[in-house]
XYZ file of C-alpha atoms in Angstrom:
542
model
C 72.056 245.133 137.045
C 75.742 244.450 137.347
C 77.651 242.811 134.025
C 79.033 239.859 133.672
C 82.822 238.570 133.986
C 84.489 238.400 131.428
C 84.309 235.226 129.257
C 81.107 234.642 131.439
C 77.814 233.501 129.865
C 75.511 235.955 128.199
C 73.047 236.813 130.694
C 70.356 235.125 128.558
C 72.099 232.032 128.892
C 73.381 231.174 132.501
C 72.705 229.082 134.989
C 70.087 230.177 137.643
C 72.597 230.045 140.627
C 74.914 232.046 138.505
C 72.097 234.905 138.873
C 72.300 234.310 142.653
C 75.949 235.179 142.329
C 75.262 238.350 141.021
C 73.340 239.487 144.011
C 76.061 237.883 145.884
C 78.890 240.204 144.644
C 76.592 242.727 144.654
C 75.675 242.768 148.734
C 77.318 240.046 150.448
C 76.201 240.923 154.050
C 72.961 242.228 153.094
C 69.945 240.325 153.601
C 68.839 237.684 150.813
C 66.132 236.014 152.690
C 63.986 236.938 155.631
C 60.925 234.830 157.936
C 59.540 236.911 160.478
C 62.428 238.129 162.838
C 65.135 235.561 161.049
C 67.170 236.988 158.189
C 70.196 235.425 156.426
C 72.661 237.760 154.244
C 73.982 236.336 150.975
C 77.266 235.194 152.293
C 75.206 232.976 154.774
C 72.626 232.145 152.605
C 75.647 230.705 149.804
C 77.053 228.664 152.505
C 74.058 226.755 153.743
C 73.259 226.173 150.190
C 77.016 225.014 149.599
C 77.171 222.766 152.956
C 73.177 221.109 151.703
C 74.604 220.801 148.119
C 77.828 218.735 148.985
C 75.506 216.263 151.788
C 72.847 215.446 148.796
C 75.461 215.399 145.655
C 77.958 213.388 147.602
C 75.400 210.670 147.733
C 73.206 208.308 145.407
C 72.975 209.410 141.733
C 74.490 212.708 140.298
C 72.429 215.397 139.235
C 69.453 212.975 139.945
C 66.360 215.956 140.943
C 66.269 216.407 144.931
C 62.680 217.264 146.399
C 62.508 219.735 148.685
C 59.562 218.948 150.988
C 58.897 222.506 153.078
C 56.453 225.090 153.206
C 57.445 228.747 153.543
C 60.346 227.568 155.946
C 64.478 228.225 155.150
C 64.268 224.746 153.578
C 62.268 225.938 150.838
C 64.241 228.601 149.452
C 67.857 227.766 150.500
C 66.759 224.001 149.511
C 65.849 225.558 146.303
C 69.430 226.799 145.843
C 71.282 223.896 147.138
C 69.697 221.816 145.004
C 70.231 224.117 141.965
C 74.635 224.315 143.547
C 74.390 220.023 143.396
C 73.716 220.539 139.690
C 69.925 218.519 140.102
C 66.991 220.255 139.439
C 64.917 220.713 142.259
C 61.241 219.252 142.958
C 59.268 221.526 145.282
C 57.028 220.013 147.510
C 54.162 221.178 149.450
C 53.395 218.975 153.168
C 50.011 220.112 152.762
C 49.065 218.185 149.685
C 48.459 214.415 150.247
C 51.086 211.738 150.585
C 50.121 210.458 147.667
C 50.268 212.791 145.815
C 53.434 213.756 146.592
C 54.815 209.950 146.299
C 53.637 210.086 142.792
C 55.319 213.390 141.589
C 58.967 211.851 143.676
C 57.912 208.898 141.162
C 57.768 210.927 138.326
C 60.620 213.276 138.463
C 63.069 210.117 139.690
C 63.959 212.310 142.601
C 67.447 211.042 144.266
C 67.092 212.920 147.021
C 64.995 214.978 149.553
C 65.512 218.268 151.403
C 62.615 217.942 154.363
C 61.467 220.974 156.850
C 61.414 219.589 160.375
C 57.371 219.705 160.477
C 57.715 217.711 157.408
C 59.963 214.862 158.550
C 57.104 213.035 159.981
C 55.669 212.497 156.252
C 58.990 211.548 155.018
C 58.423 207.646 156.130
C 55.451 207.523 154.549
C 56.546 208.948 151.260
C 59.104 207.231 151.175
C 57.438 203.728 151.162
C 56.603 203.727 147.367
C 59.316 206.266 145.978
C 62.620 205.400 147.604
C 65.398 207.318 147.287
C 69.581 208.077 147.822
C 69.319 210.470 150.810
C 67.211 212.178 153.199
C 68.396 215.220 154.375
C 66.604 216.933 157.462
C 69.063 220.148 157.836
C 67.274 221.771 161.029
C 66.111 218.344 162.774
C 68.249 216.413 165.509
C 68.987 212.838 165.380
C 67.054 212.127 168.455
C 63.376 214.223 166.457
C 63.594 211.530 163.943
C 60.235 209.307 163.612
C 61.214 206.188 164.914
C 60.313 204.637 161.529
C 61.848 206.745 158.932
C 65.461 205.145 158.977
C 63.883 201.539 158.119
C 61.527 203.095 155.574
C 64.543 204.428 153.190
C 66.343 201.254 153.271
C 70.120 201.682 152.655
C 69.604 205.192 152.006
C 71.494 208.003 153.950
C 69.768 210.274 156.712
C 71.786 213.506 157.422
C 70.819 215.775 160.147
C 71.331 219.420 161.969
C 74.202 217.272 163.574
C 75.826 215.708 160.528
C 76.221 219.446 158.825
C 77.435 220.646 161.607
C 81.393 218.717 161.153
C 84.038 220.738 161.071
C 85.081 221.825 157.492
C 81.858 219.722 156.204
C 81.481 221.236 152.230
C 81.068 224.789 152.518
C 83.703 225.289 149.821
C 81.579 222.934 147.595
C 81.101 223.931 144.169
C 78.661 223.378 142.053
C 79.361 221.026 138.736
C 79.510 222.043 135.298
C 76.410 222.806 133.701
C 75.009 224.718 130.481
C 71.876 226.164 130.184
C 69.758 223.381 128.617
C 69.845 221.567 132.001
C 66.494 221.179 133.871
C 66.645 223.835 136.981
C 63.419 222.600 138.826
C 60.342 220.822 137.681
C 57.189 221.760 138.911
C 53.581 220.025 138.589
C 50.235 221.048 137.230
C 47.129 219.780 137.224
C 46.444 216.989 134.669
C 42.959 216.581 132.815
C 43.496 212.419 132.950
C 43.908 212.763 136.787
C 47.508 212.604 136.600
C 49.573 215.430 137.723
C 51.842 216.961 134.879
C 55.578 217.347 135.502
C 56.607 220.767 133.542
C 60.919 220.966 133.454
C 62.117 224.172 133.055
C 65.679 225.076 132.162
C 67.973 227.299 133.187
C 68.040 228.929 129.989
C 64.009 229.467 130.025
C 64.553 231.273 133.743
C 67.404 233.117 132.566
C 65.351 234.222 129.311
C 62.788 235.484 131.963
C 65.431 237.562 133.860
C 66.451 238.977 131.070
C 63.140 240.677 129.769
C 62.113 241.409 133.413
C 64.901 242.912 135.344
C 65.328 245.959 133.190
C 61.584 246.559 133.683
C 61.429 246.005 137.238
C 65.227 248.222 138.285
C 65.575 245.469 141.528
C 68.105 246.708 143.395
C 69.764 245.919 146.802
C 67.465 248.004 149.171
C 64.570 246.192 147.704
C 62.451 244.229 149.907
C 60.142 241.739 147.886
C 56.749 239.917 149.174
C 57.063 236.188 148.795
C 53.447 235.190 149.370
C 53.377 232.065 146.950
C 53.908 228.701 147.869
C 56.942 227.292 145.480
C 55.261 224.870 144.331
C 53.407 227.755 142.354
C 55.901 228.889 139.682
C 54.943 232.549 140.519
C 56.680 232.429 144.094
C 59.730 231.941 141.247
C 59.070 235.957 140.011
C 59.780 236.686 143.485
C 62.721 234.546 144.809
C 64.888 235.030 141.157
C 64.629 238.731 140.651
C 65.230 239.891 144.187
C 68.343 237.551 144.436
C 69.578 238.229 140.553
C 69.546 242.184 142.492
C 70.828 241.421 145.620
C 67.677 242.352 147.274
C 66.059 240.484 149.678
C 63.088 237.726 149.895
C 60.452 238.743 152.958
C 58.168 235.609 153.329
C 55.055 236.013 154.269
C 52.295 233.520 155.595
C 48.334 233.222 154.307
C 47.451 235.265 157.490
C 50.217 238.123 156.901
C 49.605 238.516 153.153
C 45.704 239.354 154.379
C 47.162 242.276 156.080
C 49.643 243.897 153.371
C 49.673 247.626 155.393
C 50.802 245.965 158.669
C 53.963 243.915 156.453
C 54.876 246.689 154.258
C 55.827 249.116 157.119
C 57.319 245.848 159.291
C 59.005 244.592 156.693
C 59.904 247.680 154.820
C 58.623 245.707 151.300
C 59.278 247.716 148.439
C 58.152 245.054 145.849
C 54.465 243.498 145.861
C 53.251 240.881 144.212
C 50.014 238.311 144.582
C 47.416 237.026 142.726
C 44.273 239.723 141.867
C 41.965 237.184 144.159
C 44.024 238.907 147.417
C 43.415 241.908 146.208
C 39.478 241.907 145.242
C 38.615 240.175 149.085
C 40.838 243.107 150.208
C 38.457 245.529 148.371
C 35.413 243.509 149.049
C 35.960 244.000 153.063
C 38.617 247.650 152.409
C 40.810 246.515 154.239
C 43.390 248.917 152.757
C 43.218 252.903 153.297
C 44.586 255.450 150.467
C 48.064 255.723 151.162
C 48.250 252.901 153.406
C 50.969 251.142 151.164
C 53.151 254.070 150.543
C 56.126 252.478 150.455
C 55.623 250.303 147.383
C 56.902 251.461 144.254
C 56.308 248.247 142.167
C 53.335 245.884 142.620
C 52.795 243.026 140.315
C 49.708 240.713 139.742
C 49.520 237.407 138.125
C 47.874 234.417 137.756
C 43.773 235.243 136.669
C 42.005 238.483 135.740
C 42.694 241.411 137.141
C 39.591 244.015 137.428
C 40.381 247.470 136.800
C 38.153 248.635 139.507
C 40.575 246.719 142.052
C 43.562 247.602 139.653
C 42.251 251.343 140.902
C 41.452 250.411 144.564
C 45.168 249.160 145.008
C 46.763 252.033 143.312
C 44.909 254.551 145.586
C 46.613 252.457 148.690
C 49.636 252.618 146.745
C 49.820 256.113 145.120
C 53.768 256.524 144.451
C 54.477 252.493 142.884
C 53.701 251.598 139.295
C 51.194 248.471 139.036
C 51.769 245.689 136.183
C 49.452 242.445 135.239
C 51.577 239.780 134.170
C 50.598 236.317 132.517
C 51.922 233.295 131.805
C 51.624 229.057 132.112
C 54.126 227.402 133.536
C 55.106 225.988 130.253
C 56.655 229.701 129.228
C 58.423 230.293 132.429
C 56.638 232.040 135.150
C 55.427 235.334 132.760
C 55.650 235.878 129.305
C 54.082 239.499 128.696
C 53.507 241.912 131.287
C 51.249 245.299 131.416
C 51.849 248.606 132.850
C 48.305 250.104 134.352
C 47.889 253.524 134.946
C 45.035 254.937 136.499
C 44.736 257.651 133.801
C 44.240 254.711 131.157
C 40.639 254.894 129.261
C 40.216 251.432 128.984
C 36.322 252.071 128.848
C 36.226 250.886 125.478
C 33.607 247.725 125.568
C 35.927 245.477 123.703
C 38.620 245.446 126.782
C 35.760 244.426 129.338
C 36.524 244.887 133.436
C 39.855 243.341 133.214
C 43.233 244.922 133.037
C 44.961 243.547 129.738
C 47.587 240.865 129.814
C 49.910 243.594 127.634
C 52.561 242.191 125.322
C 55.247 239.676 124.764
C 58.306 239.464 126.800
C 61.614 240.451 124.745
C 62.891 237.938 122.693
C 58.822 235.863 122.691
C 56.888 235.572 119.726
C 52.933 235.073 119.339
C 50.336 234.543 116.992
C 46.760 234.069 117.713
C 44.780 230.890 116.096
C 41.327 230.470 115.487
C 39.110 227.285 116.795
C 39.647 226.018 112.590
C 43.534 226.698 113.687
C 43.301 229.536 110.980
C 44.396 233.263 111.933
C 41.989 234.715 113.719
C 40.060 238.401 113.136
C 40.600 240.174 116.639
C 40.630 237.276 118.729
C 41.659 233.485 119.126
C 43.665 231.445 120.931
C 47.547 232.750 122.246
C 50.626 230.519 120.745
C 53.863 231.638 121.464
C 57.390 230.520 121.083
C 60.993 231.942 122.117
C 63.569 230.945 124.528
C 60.795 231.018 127.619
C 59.056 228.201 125.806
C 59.850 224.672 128.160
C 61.013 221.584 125.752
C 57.526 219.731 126.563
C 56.044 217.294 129.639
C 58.458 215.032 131.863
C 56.182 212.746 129.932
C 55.976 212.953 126.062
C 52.659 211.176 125.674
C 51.023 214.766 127.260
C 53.017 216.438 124.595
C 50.007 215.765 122.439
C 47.694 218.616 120.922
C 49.935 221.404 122.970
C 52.372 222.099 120.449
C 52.017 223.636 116.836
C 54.640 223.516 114.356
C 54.502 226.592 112.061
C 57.191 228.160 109.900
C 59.722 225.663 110.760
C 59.619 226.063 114.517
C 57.690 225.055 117.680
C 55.161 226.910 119.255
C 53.092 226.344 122.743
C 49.427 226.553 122.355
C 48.234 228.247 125.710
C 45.013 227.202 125.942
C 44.331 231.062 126.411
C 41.682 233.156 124.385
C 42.577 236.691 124.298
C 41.596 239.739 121.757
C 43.811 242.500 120.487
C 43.273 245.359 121.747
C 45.139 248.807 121.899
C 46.625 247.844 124.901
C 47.848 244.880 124.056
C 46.278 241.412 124.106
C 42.808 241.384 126.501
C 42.400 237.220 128.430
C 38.708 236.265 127.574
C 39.225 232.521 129.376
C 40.173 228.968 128.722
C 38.927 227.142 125.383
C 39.076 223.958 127.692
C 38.553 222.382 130.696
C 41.126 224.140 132.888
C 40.187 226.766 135.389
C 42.202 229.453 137.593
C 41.038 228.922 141.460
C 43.131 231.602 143.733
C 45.902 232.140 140.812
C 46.558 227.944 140.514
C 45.547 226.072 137.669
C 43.169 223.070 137.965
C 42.217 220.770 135.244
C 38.753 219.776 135.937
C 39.088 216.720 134.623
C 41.334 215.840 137.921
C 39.124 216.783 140.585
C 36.231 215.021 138.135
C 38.692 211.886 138.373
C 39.595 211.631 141.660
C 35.649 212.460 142.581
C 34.942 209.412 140.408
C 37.569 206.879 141.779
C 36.390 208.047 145.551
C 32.759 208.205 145.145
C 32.511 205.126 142.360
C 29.770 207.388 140.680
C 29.782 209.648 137.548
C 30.831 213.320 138.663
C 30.679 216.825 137.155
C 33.236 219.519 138.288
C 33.187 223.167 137.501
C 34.179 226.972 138.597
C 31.640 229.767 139.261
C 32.125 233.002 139.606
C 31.961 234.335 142.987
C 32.744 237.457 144.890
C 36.290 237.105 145.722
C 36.895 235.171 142.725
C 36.242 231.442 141.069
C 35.290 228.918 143.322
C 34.961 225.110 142.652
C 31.769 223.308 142.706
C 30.658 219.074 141.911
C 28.372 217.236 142.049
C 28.251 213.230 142.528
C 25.508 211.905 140.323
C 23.260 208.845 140.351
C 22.254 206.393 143.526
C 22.896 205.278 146.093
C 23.342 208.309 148.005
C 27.137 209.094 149.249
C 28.140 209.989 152.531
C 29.459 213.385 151.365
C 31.144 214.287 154.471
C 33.252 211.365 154.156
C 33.522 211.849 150.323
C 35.077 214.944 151.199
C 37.676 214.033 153.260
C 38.904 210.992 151.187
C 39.208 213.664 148.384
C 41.261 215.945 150.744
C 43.889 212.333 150.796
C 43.752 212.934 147.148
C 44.159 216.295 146.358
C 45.863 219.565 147.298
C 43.624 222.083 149.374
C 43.106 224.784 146.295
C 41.856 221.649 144.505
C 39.392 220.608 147.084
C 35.470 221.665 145.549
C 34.119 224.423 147.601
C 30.448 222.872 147.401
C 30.000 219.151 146.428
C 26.480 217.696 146.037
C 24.369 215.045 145.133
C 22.003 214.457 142.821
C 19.927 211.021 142.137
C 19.327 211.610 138.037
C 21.769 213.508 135.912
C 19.930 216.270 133.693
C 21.231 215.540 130.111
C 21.133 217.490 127.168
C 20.037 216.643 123.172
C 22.943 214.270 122.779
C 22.314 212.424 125.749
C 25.296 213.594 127.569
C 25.497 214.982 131.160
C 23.775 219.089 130.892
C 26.503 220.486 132.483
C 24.701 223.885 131.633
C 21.698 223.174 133.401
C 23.953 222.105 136.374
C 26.067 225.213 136.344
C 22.263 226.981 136.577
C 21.037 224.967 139.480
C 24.796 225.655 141.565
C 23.895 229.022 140.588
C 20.396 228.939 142.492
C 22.173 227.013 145.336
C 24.381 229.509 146.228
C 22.019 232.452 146.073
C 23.875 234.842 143.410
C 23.670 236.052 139.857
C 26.956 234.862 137.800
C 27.636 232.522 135.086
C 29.924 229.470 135.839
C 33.411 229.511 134.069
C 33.656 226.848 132.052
């Protein structure tokens, strides 16, 4: 990667648009972003950013966060970036998840402004209703596409359109305030086990800390083409969009239905750089859909997000036989991936002790860990992953959810994961959660929210949990006690409630709860009888 200025910031402490920059200078009128047949080069890419940046930071609050409302669409990533150039950390947004939901994380993160795709206007009156705010900016709608209601449903706020960016001279030499690293960069929301969504900021210094450990590893440079299958309101599409612009290579988005067909987008797009949760992979395997040599022109592919089996680890190697293949891991809390693994098929990792899964490897430069014990002493082997180091986020948009996730030892802070992993040879080996919080297609899910929102919906008790399944972890409820719910109509009030990876797979009733010795809900003997229901051997995760 190029160097910096001089008298510029260390590269472990810049701003995240400063690490646009670099791919900037590096390949001005090469392409930084691509959807389908559309591309845009750097140098246009900086000055839609620029033009966005001055229409929302001219207006309402400074440095207030702006929301960027847009799925997979130019809005999404150059939103991303012009709300990072008007100083204001940015709030991704996904249509697809309720209203409500997405009124109550504008709520939370005091958003100022929002950035809205045009098939996303349409919700923008209705979000707006409970969470007003300074300016709504609809950069590829006309004036005359607006809903009829939306002006009157922002009050005094401003609405900017394709036509208001379009003035002569409007902002594209806009430049974005002073900042240090310690500023929020975006703030993105996880599921909450008291049914309220937690709001994780993350600096620019924790995003530059992550650049610095991985772009040595991964040698991005401007030929690169990298897969950008992740939605961003999953921090992961992040370790796509950051590298590839820190390198000057380009982002190549790709849709649910192209990322099912990686052999077809490789050779279109030319991808160099893949990377997707292991749950793509496996129903790839489980229906081989990819022939040996059929991704030849990969030479890096990363996974993230759950386990990764070694058998598919192998299966996707043999597609891609000239790449490398590393399993990365990390909460949102300690910046998109903390330690990272390099697999290689030659590895004897038959050893009993590392089970099916590839390991999670070792820290990130410049992270520390320890492992704890459930008495919170060290542990022999195994125990729970805490780690600290300039990755690590400050703590929750709200403090109270600060509580029990945080461990002060030897006079600093350290972030208690939640993960249970062994030590192994190979670095640290994930065994699962020691709580309630489950991996469903790579995105986390606190039971306890779907269990909440099935509660307030159904007005019954309610039991949520993941099985295993082929093709990976798959929610399942139940709604317990009488009368008997519609659960057809259950299902779609949840589906107001929650986003679709969120949604249970299988929800049923049941008249009686089983309960156990204590008199509690037998959550075991439930997982047993979803079992039966669905017809396979597994054992539900808890």
């Amino acid at each position: 990667m190029t160097g910096g200025e001089p008298g510029a910031r260390p590269r472990s402490a810049r701003m995240l648009h400063e690490w646009f920059a670099d791919g900037l200078a590096r390949n001005p009128d090469g392409p930084a972003l691509r959807i389908l047949d559309r591309s845009w080069t750097y140098t246009e890419a900086d000055a839609v950013a620029r033009t966005w940046a001055a229409a929302v930071g001219t207006a309402g609050e400074p440095a207030a966060p702006v929301a960027v409302l847009a799925s997979k669409t130019p809005e999404a990533y150059l939103g991303l970036l012009a709300a990072l150039y008007a100083g204001a950390p940015a709030v991704p947004l996904n249509p697809e998840n309720p209203v409500a939901r997405n009124a109550a994380v504008l709520r939370a993160a005091g958003c100022g402004a929002v950035i809205a795709a045009p098939h996303a206007v349409g919700q923008v009156a209705r979000l707006l209703q409970s969470a007003p705010v300074h300016v709504v900016l609809a950069p590829s709608t006309d004036r005359a596409a607006l809903p009829a209601k939306l002006p009157s449903a922002v009050g005094g706020a401003r609405v900017l359109t394709a036509g208001d960016l379009s003035e002569p001279g409007r902002a594209t030499a806009w430049q974005p305030p002073a900042g240090t690293p310690d500023d929020i960069a975006y703030i993105l929301f996880t599921s909450g086990s008291t049914g309220t969504p937690k709001g994780v900021p993350v600096s620019h210094g924790n995003v530059s800390a992550f650049l610095a450990a991985s772009l040595s590893r991964y040698a991005v440079r401007p030929e690169d083409r990298f897969s950008q299958v992740h939605e961003t309101t999953f921090d992961l599409a992040m370790c796509d969009i950051f590298p590839a612009w820190a390198g000057g290579a380009c982002v190549c988005v790709l849709s649910r239905l192209q990322a099912l067909d990686p052999a077809r987008w490789v050779r279109r797009y030319g991808l160099t750089v893949w990377h997707s949760t292991p749950s793509l992979a496996r129903g790839l395997q489980r229906a081989d859909r990819l022939a040996p040599g059929s991704l030849a022109g990969l030479r890096q592919s990363v996974f993230a997000g759950e386990p990764l089996l070694v058998d598919t680890a192998r299966y996707w190697q043999r597609a891609a036989p000239d790449g490398v293949l590393d399993n990365i891991y990390g909460p949102t809390e300690l910046t998109i991936a903390c330690t990272a693994f390099r697999w290689h098929p030659d590895q004897d990792l038959s050893d009993p002790r590392y089970g099916a899964t590839v390991p999670i490897g070792d820290p990130n430069a410049g992270m520390e860990a320890m492992l704890l014990a459930p008495d919170g002493a060290p542990p022999d082997g195994a125990g729970e992953l805490v780690m600290t180091g300039p990755q690590m986020f400050r703590g929750y948009l709200d403090p109270a959810q600060d509580a029990d996730r945080f461990l002060h030892h030897g006079g600093r802070r350290w972030y208690r994961t939640g993960d249970q992993v062994r030590a192994t040879a190979h670095g640290w080996v994930h065994l699962g959660r020691k709580d309630a919080q489950v991996k469903i297609n790579g995105y986390r899910v606190e039971v306890g929210e779907v269990e909440a929102a099935l509660r307030e919906t159904s007005g019954a008790e309610a039991v949520a949990f993941a099985l295993d399944a082929p093709g990976g972890a798959r929610l399942a409820a139940y709604v317990l006690g009488d009368p008997e719910p519609d659960t057809a109509r259950l299902a779609e009030r949840l589906a107001e409630r929650l986003p679709p990876y969120m949604l249970p797979r299988h929800l049923w009733w049941l008249p009686d709860a089983p309960l156990n010795a204590h008199g509690k809900t037998d959550r075991t003997r439930l997982r047993e009888d979803a079992v039966r229901r669905l017809g396979h051997e597994g054992e539900a995760t808890p």
